[in-house]
Coordinates of N, CA and C in Angstrom, one line a residue:
M43 N 10.1 -26.4 -26.0 CA 10.4 -25.3 -25.1 C 9.4 -25.4 -23.9
N44 N 10.0 -25.1 -22.7 CA 9.2 -25.0 -21.5 C 9.7 -23.9 -20.6
I45 N 9.1 -23.7 -19.4 CA 9.4 -22.6 -18.6 C 10.7 -22.6 -18.0
Y46 N 11.5 -23.8 -18.0 CA 12.7 -23.9 -17.2 C 13.8 -23.1 -17.8
Q47 N 13.6 -22.6 -19.1 CA 14.7 -21.8 -19.7 C 14.7 -20.3 -19.1
Y48 N 13.7 -20.0 -18.3 CA 13.5 -18.6 -17.8 C 14.1 -18.5 -16.4
S49 N 14.5 -17.2 -16.1 CA 14.8 -16.8 -14.8 C 13.9 -15.6 -14.6
V50 N 13.6 -15.4 -13.3 CA 12.7 -14.2 -12.9 C 13.4 -13.6 -11.7
Q51 N 13.0 -12.5 -11.3 CA 13.6 -11.9 -10.1 C 12.7 -11.9 -8.9
N52 N 13.2 -12.3 -7.8 CA 12.5 -12.3 -6.5 C 12.3 -10.9 -6.0
G53 N 11.6 -10.6 -5.0 CA 11.4 -9.4 -4.4 C 12.6 -8.5 -4.1
A54 N 13.7 -9.1 -3.9 CA 15.0 -8.5 -3.6 C 15.8 -8.1 -4.9
G55 N 15.2 -8.6 -6.1 CA 15.9 -8.3 -7.3 C 16.9 -9.4 -7.7
E56 N 16.9 -10.5 -7.0 CA 17.8 -11.6 -7.3 C 17.2 -12.5 -8.3
N57 N 18.0 -13.0 -9.2 CA 17.5 -14.0 -10.2 C 17.2 -15.3 -9.6
V58 N 16.1 -15.8 -10.0 CA 15.6 -17.1 -9.6 C 15.4 -18.0 -10.9
S59 N 16.1 -19.0 -11.1 CA 15.9 -19.9 -12.2 C 14.7 -20.8 -12.0
L60 N 13.8 -20.8 -13.0 CA 12.6 -21.6 -12.9 C 12.9 -23.1 -12.9
E61 N 14.2 -23.5 -13.2 CA 14.6 -24.8 -13.1 C 14.4 -25.4 -11.6
E62 N 14.4 -24.5 -10.7 CA 14.3 -24.9 -9.3 C 12.9 -25.5 -9.0
Y63 N 12.0 -25.3 -10.0 CA 10.6 -25.9 -9.8 C 10.4 -27.1 -10.7
K64 N 11.4 -27.7 -11.2 CA 11.2 -28.8 -12.1 C 10.6 -30.0 -11.2
G65 N 9.6 -30.6 -11.9 CA 8.9 -31.7 -11.3 C 7.7 -31.3 -10.5
K66 N 7.4 -30.0 -10.4 CA 6.3 -29.4 -9.7 C 5.2 -28.9 -10.6
V67 N 4.0 -28.9 -10.1 CA 2.9 -28.2 -10.8 C 2.8 -26.8 -10.3
L68 N 2.8 -25.8 -11.2 CA 2.9 -24.4 -10.9 C 1.6 -23.7 -11.3
L69 N 1.2 -22.7 -10.5 CA 0.2 -21.8 -10.9 C 0.9 -20.4 -10.9
I70 N 1.1 -19.9 -12.1 CA 1.8 -18.6 -12.3 C 0.7 -17.5 -12.6
M71 N 0.8 -16.4 -11.8 CA -0.3 -15.4 -12.0 C 0.3 -14.0 -11.9
N72 N -0.4 -13.1 -12.5 CA -0.2 -11.6 -12.2 C -1.3 -11.2 -11.3
S73 N -0.9 -10.3 -10.4 CA -1.8 -10.0 -9.3 C -1.8 -8.5 -9.0
A74 N -2.8 -8.1 -8.2 CA -2.8 -6.7 -7.8 C -3.5 -6.6 -6.4
T75 N -3.1 -5.7 -5.6 CA -3.7 -5.6 -4.2 C -4.9 -4.7 -4.1
Q76 N -5.2 -4.0 -5.1 CA -6.4 -3.1 -5.0 C -7.3 -3.4 -6.2
C77 N -7.6 -4.6 -6.5 CA -8.4 -5.0 -7.6 C -9.7 -5.7 -7.0
G78 N -10.8 -5.7 -7.8 CA -11.9 -6.5 -7.4 C -11.7 -7.9 -7.3
F79 N -10.7 -8.5 -8.0 CA -10.3 -9.9 -7.9 C -9.3 -10.2 -6.8
T80 N -8.9 -9.2 -6.0 CA -7.9 -9.4 -5.0 C -8.3 -10.4 -3.9
P81 N -9.7 -10.5 -3.6 CA -10.1 -11.6 -2.7 C -9.8 -13.0 -3.2
Q82 N -9.4 -13.2 -4.4 CA -9.0 -14.5 -4.9 C -7.8 -15.0 -4.1
Y83 N -7.0 -14.1 -3.6 CA -5.9 -14.5 -2.8 C -6.2 -15.5 -1.7
D84 N -7.4 -15.4 -1.1 CA -7.9 -16.3 -0.1 C -7.9 -17.8 -0.6
E85 N -8.6 -17.9 -1.7 CA -8.8 -19.2 -2.4 C -7.5 -19.8 -2.9
I86 N -6.6 -19.0 -3.4 CA -5.4 -19.4 -4.0 C -4.5 -19.8 -2.8
Q87 N -4.4 -19.1 -1.7 CA -3.7 -19.5 -0.5 C -4.2 -20.9 -0.1
D88 N -5.6 -21.0 0.0 CA -6.2 -22.3 0.4 C -5.7 -23.4 -0.5
L89 N -5.6 -23.2 -1.8 CA -5.1 -24.2 -2.7 C -3.7 -24.5 -2.4
Y90 N -2.9 -23.6 -2.2 CA -1.4 -23.7 -1.8 C -1.3 -24.6 -0.6
E91 N -2.1 -24.3 0.4 CA -2.0 -25.0 1.7 C -2.5 -26.4 1.5
K92 N -3.5 -26.6 0.6 CA -4.1 -28.0 0.4 C -3.2 -28.9 -0.5
Y93 N -2.4 -28.3 -1.4 CA -1.7 -29.1 -2.4 C -0.1 -28.9 -2.3
G94 N 0.3 -27.9 -1.5 CA 1.8 -27.6 -1.5 C 2.6 -28.8 -1.1
D95 N 2.2 -29.6 -0.2 CA 3.0 -30.8 0.2 C 2.9 -31.9 -0.9
Q96 N 2.1 -31.7 -2.0 CA 2.1 -32.7 -3.0 C 2.8 -32.3 -4.3
G97 N 3.6 -31.1 -4.1 CA 4.4 -30.7 -5.3 C 3.7 -29.5 -6.1
F98 N 2.9 -28.8 -5.4 CA 2.2 -27.6 -6.1 C 2.8 -26.3 -5.5
E99 N 3.1 -25.4 -6.4 CA 3.7 -24.1 -6.0 C 2.9 -23.0 -6.7
V100 N 2.7 -21.8 -6.1 CA 2.2 -20.7 -6.7 C 3.3 -19.6 -6.8
L101 N 3.4 -19.0 -8.1 CA 4.3 -18.0 -8.3 C 3.6 -16.7 -8.7
D102 N 3.7 -15.7 -7.8 CA 2.8 -14.6 -7.9 C 3.7 -13.4 -8.4
F103 N 3.2 -12.7 -9.4 CA 3.9 -11.6 -9.9 C 3.0 -10.3 -9.9
P104 N 3.2 -9.4 -9.0 CA 2.4 -8.2 -9.0 C 2.6 -7.4 -10.3
C105 N 1.5 -6.8 -10.7 CA 1.5 -6.1 -12.0 C 0.7 -4.8 -11.8
N106 N 1.2 -3.7 -12.2 CA 0.5 -2.4 -12.0 C -0.1 -1.9 -13.4
Q107 N -0.2 -2.8 -14.4 CA -0.6 -2.3 -15.7 C -2.1 -2.1 -15.9
F108 N -2.9 -2.6 -14.9 CA -4.3 -2.6 -15.1 C -4.9 -1.8 -14.0
G109 N -5.2 -0.5 -14.4 CA -5.9 0.4 -13.5 C -5.0 0.8 -12.3
N110 N -3.7 0.7 -12.4 CA -2.8 1.1 -11.3 C -3.2 0.5 -10.1
Q111 N -3.6 -0.8 -10.1 CA -4.2 -1.5 -8.9 C -3.1 -2.2 -8.1
A112 N -1.9 -2.1 -8.4 CA -0.8 -2.7 -7.7 C 0.3 -1.7 -7.3
P113 N -0.1 -0.6 -6.6 CA 0.9 0.4 -6.3 C 1.7 -0.1 -5.1
G114 N 2.8 0.6 -4.8 CA 3.6 0.2 -3.7 C 4.8 -0.6 -4.0
T115 N 5.7 -0.6 -3.1 CA 6.9 -1.4 -3.1 C 6.7 -2.8 -3.0
H116 N 7.7 -3.6 -3.3 CA 7.5 -5.0 -3.0 C 7.2 -5.3 -1.5
E117 N 7.9 -4.6 -0.6 CA 7.7 -4.8 0.8 C 6.2 -4.5 1.2
E118 N 5.7 -3.4 0.6 CA 4.4 -3.0 0.9 C 3.3 -4.1 0.4
I119 N 3.6 -4.5 -0.8 CA 2.7 -5.6 -1.4 C 2.8 -6.9 -0.6
Q120 N 4.0 -7.3 -0.2 CA 4.3 -8.5 0.6 C 3.6 -8.4 2.0
S121 N 3.7 -7.2 2.6 CA 3.1 -7.0 3.9 C 1.5 -7.0 3.8
F122 N 1.0 -6.4 2.8 CA -0.4 -6.4 2.5 C -0.9 -7.9 2.4
C123 N -0.3 -8.6 1.6 CA -0.7 -10.0 1.3 C -0.6 -10.9 2.5
S124 N 0.5 -10.7 3.2 CA 0.7 -11.5 4.5 C -0.3 -11.1 5.5
M125 N -0.5 -9.8 5.8 CA -1.5 -9.4 6.8 C -2.9 -9.7 6.5
R126 N -3.3 -9.4 5.2 CA -4.7 -9.5 4.9 C -5.1 -10.9 4.5
F127 N -4.2 -11.6 3.8 CA -4.6 -12.9 3.3 C -3.7 -14.1 3.8
N128 N -2.8 -13.8 4.7 CA -1.9 -14.8 5.2 C -1.1 -15.6 4.1
I129 N -0.8 -14.9 3.1 CA -0.1 -15.5 1.9 C 1.3 -16.0 2.4
T130 N 1.5 -17.3 2.0 CA 2.8 -17.9 2.3 C 3.5 -18.4 1.1
F131 N 2.9 -18.3 -0.1 CA 3.6 -18.6 -1.3 C 4.4 -17.4 -1.8
R132 N 5.3 -17.6 -2.8 CA 6.3 -16.7 -3.2 C 5.7 -15.6 -4.0
I133 N 6.0 -14.3 -3.6 CA 5.7 -13.1 -4.4 C 7.0 -12.6 -5.0
F134 N 6.9 -12.6 -6.3 CA 8.2 -12.1 -7.1 C 8.1 -10.6 -7.3
K135 N 9.2 -10.0 -7.9 CA 9.2 -8.7 -8.2 C 8.1 -8.3 -9.1
K136 N 7.6 -7.0 -8.9 CA 6.5 -6.4 -9.7 C 7.0 -6.3 -11.2
I137 N 6.1 -6.6 -12.1 CA 6.6 -6.8 -13.5 C 5.5 -6.2 -14.4
D138 N 5.7 -6.0 -15.7 CA 4.8 -5.8 -16.7 C 4.6 -7.1 -17.4
V139 N 3.3 -7.3 -17.8 CA 2.9 -8.6 -18.5 C 2.6 -8.4 -19.9
N140 N 2.5 -7.1 -20.4 CA 2.2 -6.8 -21.8 C 3.1 -5.7 -22.2
G141 N 3.3 -5.5 -23.5 CA 4.0 -4.3 -24.0 C 5.5 -4.6 -24.2
D142 N 6.2 -3.5 -24.5 CA 7.6 -3.5 -24.7 C 8.5 -3.9 -23.5
S143 N 8.0 -3.7 -22.3 CA 8.8 -4.0 -21.2 C 8.2 -5.3 -20.4
Q144 N 7.5 -6.1 -21.2 CA 6.9 -7.2 -20.5 C 8.0 -8.3 -20.1
E145 N 7.7 -8.9 -19.0 CA 8.6 -10.0 -18.5 C 8.6 -11.1 -19.5
P146 N 9.8 -11.5 -20.0 CA 9.9 -12.6 -21.0 C 9.1 -13.9 -20.7
L147 N 9.1 -14.2 -19.4 CA 8.3 -15.4 -19.0 C 6.8 -15.2 -19.4
F148 N 6.3 -14.1 -19.3 CA 4.9 -13.9 -19.6 C 4.6 -13.9 -21.1
A149 N 5.7 -13.4 -21.8 CA 5.6 -13.4 -23.3 C 5.5 -14.9 -23.7
F150 N 6.3 -15.8 -23.1 CA 6.3 -17.2 -23.4 C 5.0 -17.8 -23.0
L151 N 4.5 -17.5 -21.8 CA 3.2 -18.1 -21.3 C 2.1 -17.8 -22.3
K152 N 2.0 -16.5 -22.7 CA 1.0 -16.1 -23.6 C 1.1 -16.7 -25.0
S153 N 2.3 -17.0 -25.4 CA 2.5 -17.6 -26.7 C 2.1 -19.1 -26.7
Q154 N 2.0 -19.7 -25.5 CA 1.7 -21.1 -25.3 C 0.2 -21.3 -25.1
K155 N -0.5 -20.3 -24.4 CA -2.0 -20.4 -24.2 C -2.5 -19.0 -24.3
G156 N -3.2 -18.8 -25.4 CA -3.8 -17.5 -25.7 C -5.1 -17.2 -25.0
F157 N -5.6 -16.0 -25.3 CA -6.8 -15.6 -24.7 C -7.9 -16.3 -25.4
E158 N -8.9 -17.0 -24.6 CA -10.0 -17.6 -25.2 C -11.4 -17.0 -24.7
G159 N -11.2 -16.0 -24.0 CA -12.5 -15.3 -23.5 C -12.7 -15.4 -22.0
F160 N -13.5 -14.6 -21.5 CA -13.8 -14.6 -20.1 C -14.9 -15.6 -19.8
H161 N -15.0 -16.1 -18.6 CA -16.0 -17.0 -18.2 C -17.4 -16.4 -18.3
A162 N -18.3 -16.9 -19.1 CA -19.6 -16.2 -19.4 C -20.5 -16.1 -18.2
E163 N -20.3 -17.0 -17.2 CA -21.2 -17.0 -16.0 C -20.8 -16.0 -15.0
H164 N -19.6 -15.5 -15.0 CA -19.1 -14.6 -14.0 C -19.8 -13.2 -14.0
P165 N -20.3 -12.7 -12.9 CA -21.0 -11.5 -12.9 C -20.2 -10.2 -13.4
I166 N -18.9 -10.3 -13.3 CA -18.1 -9.1 -13.8 C -17.8 -9.2 -15.3
T167 N -18.0 -10.4 -15.9 CA -17.7 -10.5 -17.3 C -18.4 -9.5 -18.2
P168 N -19.6 -9.1 -18.1 CA -20.2 -8.1 -19.0 C -19.5 -6.8 -18.9
K169 N -19.1 -6.4 -17.6 CA -18.5 -5.2 -17.4 C -17.1 -5.2 -18.1
L170 N -16.3 -6.3 -17.9 CA -15.0 -6.3 -18.5 C -15.1 -6.3 -20.1
V171 N -16.1 -7.0 -20.6 CA -16.3 -7.0 -22.1 C -16.6 -5.6 -22.5
E172 N -17.5 -4.9 -21.9 CA -17.8 -3.5 -22.2 C -16.6 -2.6 -22.2
L173 N -15.9 -2.7 -21.1 CA -14.6 -1.9 -20.9 C -13.7 -2.1 -22.1
F174 N -13.4 -3.4 -22.4 CA -12.4 -3.7 -23.4 C -12.9 -3.3 -24.8
E175 N -14.2 -3.5 -25.1 CA -14.7 -3.2 -26.4 C -14.6 -1.7 -26.7
K176 N -14.8 -0.9 -25.6 CA -14.7 0.6 -25.7 C -13.2 1.0 -26.2
V177 N -12.3 0.3 -25.5 CA -10.9 0.6 -25.7 C -10.4 0.1 -27.1
N178 N -10.8 -1.2 -27.3 CA -10.3 -1.9 -28.5 C -11.3 -3.0 -28.9
P179 N -12.2 -2.7 -29.9 CA -13.3 -3.6 -30.2 C -12.6 -5.0 -30.7
N180 N -11.4 -5.1 -31.0 CA -10.7 -6.3 -31.4 C -9.9 -6.9 -30.3
Y181 N -10.2 -6.6 -29.0 CA -9.4 -7.1 -27.9 C -9.3 -8.6 -27.9
K182 N -10.3 -9.3 -28.4 CA -10.2 -10.8 -28.4 C -9.2 -11.4 -29.3
D183 N -8.7 -10.5 -30.3 CA -7.8 -11.1 -31.3 C -6.4 -11.1 -30.9
N184 N -6.0 -10.7 -29.7 CA -4.6 -10.8 -29.3 C -4.6 -11.6 -28.0
D185 N -3.4 -12.1 -27.7 CA -3.2 -12.9 -26.5 C -2.8 -12.2 -25.3
D186 N -2.7 -10.9 -25.3 CA -2.3 -10.1 -24.2 C -3.1 -10.5 -22.9
I187 N -2.4 -10.3 -21.8 CA -3.1 -10.5 -20.5 C -4.1 -9.3 -20.5
K188 N -5.4 -9.6 -20.2 CA -6.4 -8.6 -20.1 C -6.6 -8.0 -18.8
W189 N -6.3 -8.7 -17.7 CA -6.6 -8.1 -16.4 C -5.8 -8.8 -15.3
N190 N -5.8 -8.3 -14.0 CA -5.2 -8.9 -12.9 C -5.8 -10.3 -12.7
F191 N -4.9 -11.1 -12.1 CA -5.3 -12.5 -11.7 C -5.6 -13.4 -12.8
T192 N -4.8 -13.2 -14.0 CA -4.8 -14.2 -15.0 C -3.8 -15.2 -14.6
K193 N -4.2 -16.5 -14.7 CA -3.3 -17.6 -14.2 C -3.0 -18.6 -15.3
F194 N -1.8 -19.1 -15.2 CA -1.3 -20.2 -16.1 C -0.9 -21.4 -15.3
L195 N -1.4 -22.5 -15.7 CA -1.0 -23.8 -15.0 C 0.1 -24.4 -15.8
I196 N 1.1 -24.9 -15.1 CA 2.3 -25.5 -15.6 C 2.3 -26.9 -15.1
D197 N 2.6 -27.9 -16.0 CA 2.7 -29.3 -15.5 C 4.1 -29.6 -15.0
K198 N 4.3 -30.9 -14.6 CA 5.5 -31.2 -13.9 C 6.7 -31.2 -14.9
E199 N 6.4 -31.2 -16.2 CA 7.5 -31.1 -17.2 C 7.8 -29.7 -17.6
G200 N 7.1 -28.7 -17.1 CA 7.3 -27.3 -17.4 C 6.5 -26.8 -18.6
N201 N 5.5 -27.6 -19.0 CA 4.6 -27.2 -20.1 C 3.5 -26.4 -19.6
V202 N 3.1 -25.4 -20.4 CA 1.9 -24.5 -20.1 C 0.7 -25.4 -20.5
V203 N -0.2 -25.7 -19.6 CA -1.3 -26.6 -19.9 C -2.6 -25.9 -19.9
N204 N -2.7 -24.8 -19.1 CA -4.0 -24.1 -19.1 C -3.8 -22.6 -18.8
R205 N -4.7 -21.8 -19.3 CA -4.7 -20.4 -19.0 C -6.1 -20.2 -18.4
F206 N -6.2 -19.5 -17.3 CA -7.4 -19.2 -16.6 C -7.5 -17.7 -16.5
E207 N -8.6 -17.1 -17.0 CA -8.8 -15.7 -16.9 C -9.3 -15.5 -15.5
P208 N -9.2 -14.2 -15.0 CA -9.6 -13.9 -13.6 C -11.1 -14.3 -13.3
T209 N -11.9 -14.4 -14.4 CA -13.3 -14.7 -14.1 C -13.6 -16.2 -14.1
E210 N -12.5 -17.0 -14.2 CA -12.8 -18.5 -14.1 C -13.0 -18.8 -12.6
D211 N -13.9 -19.7 -12.4 CA -14.2 -20.2 -11.1 C -12.9 -21.0 -10.6
L212 N -12.5 -20.8 -9.4 CA -11.3 -21.4 -8.9 C -11.5 -23.0 -8.6
T213 N -12.8 -23.4 -8.6 CA -12.9 -24.9 -8.5 C -12.5 -25.5 -9.8
V214 N -12.6 -24.8 -10.9 CA -12.1 -25.3 -12.2 C -10.6 -25.4 -12.2
V215 N -10.0 -24.3 -11.6 CA -8.5 -24.3 -11.5 C -8.0 -25.5 -10.6
E216 N -8.8 -25.7 -9.5 CA -8.4 -26.7 -8.6 C -8.5 -28.1 -9.3
E217 N -9.5 -28.3 -10.1 CA -9.6 -29.7 -10.7 C -8.4 -29.9 -11.6
S218 N -8.0 -28.9 -12.3 CA -6.9 -29.0 -13.2 C -5.5 -29.2 -12.4
I219 N -5.4 -28.6 -11.4 CA -4.3 -28.8 -10.5 C -4.2 -30.2 -10.0
K220 N -5.4 -30.7 -9.5 CA -5.4 -32.1 -9.0 C -5.0 -33.1 -10.2
K221 N -5.6 -32.8 -11.3 CA -5.3 -33.7 -12.5 C -3.8 -33.8 -12.8
H222 N -3.2 -32.6 -12.8 CA -1.7 -32.6 -13.1 C -0.8 -33.1 -12.0
L223 N -1.3 -32.9 -10.7 CA -0.5 -33.5 -9.6 C -0.6 -35.0 -9.7
N224 N -1.7 -35.6 -10.1 CA -1.8 -37.0 -10.1 C -1.2 -37.7 -11.3
N225 N -0.8 -36.9 -12.4 CA -0.1 -37.4 -13.5 C 1.4 -37.7 -13.1
A226 N 1.9 -38.8 -13.5 CA 3.4 -39.0 -13.2 C 4.3 -38.1 -13.9
A227 N 5.3 -37.7 -13.3 CA 6.3 -36.8 -14.0 C 7.1 -37.5 -15.1

């Protein structure tokens, strides 16, 4: 199984088959416009500009499940991302990534690459761990998306090859992108 069996909705609510991305390396993420990690948009846009002509795509899915940090309509989110971060990659319809109404694509992504913990060196990691342990001391035992800007890297064959928590340094993400762009399809 790979991601090509899924369709998602663009901002206008139209179905988009992920088959249209066959042969490309994808970074699929859930995002929010009012999150402490929102400045990652700058670096992610830089990666898109740097590798887009080599077959790299970013698929961004706004999600309001974490602290209500992605309010607004699709148009408002698109406008914010364009004006504040000059985003040129595709922003899809706002979705849920956990729970009964989760987007099926994200259920698949999580089933392929589970939660392995936050990056220990990131300054926000202790705060996230404290927050999650208060709510659920066993939060590490499930593969749910924990926060905004969780990213999944997809290889040219549609396989989920990496999961990056929002605390992961984007230079690590870039190294994995380069590795998979350089692998023959």
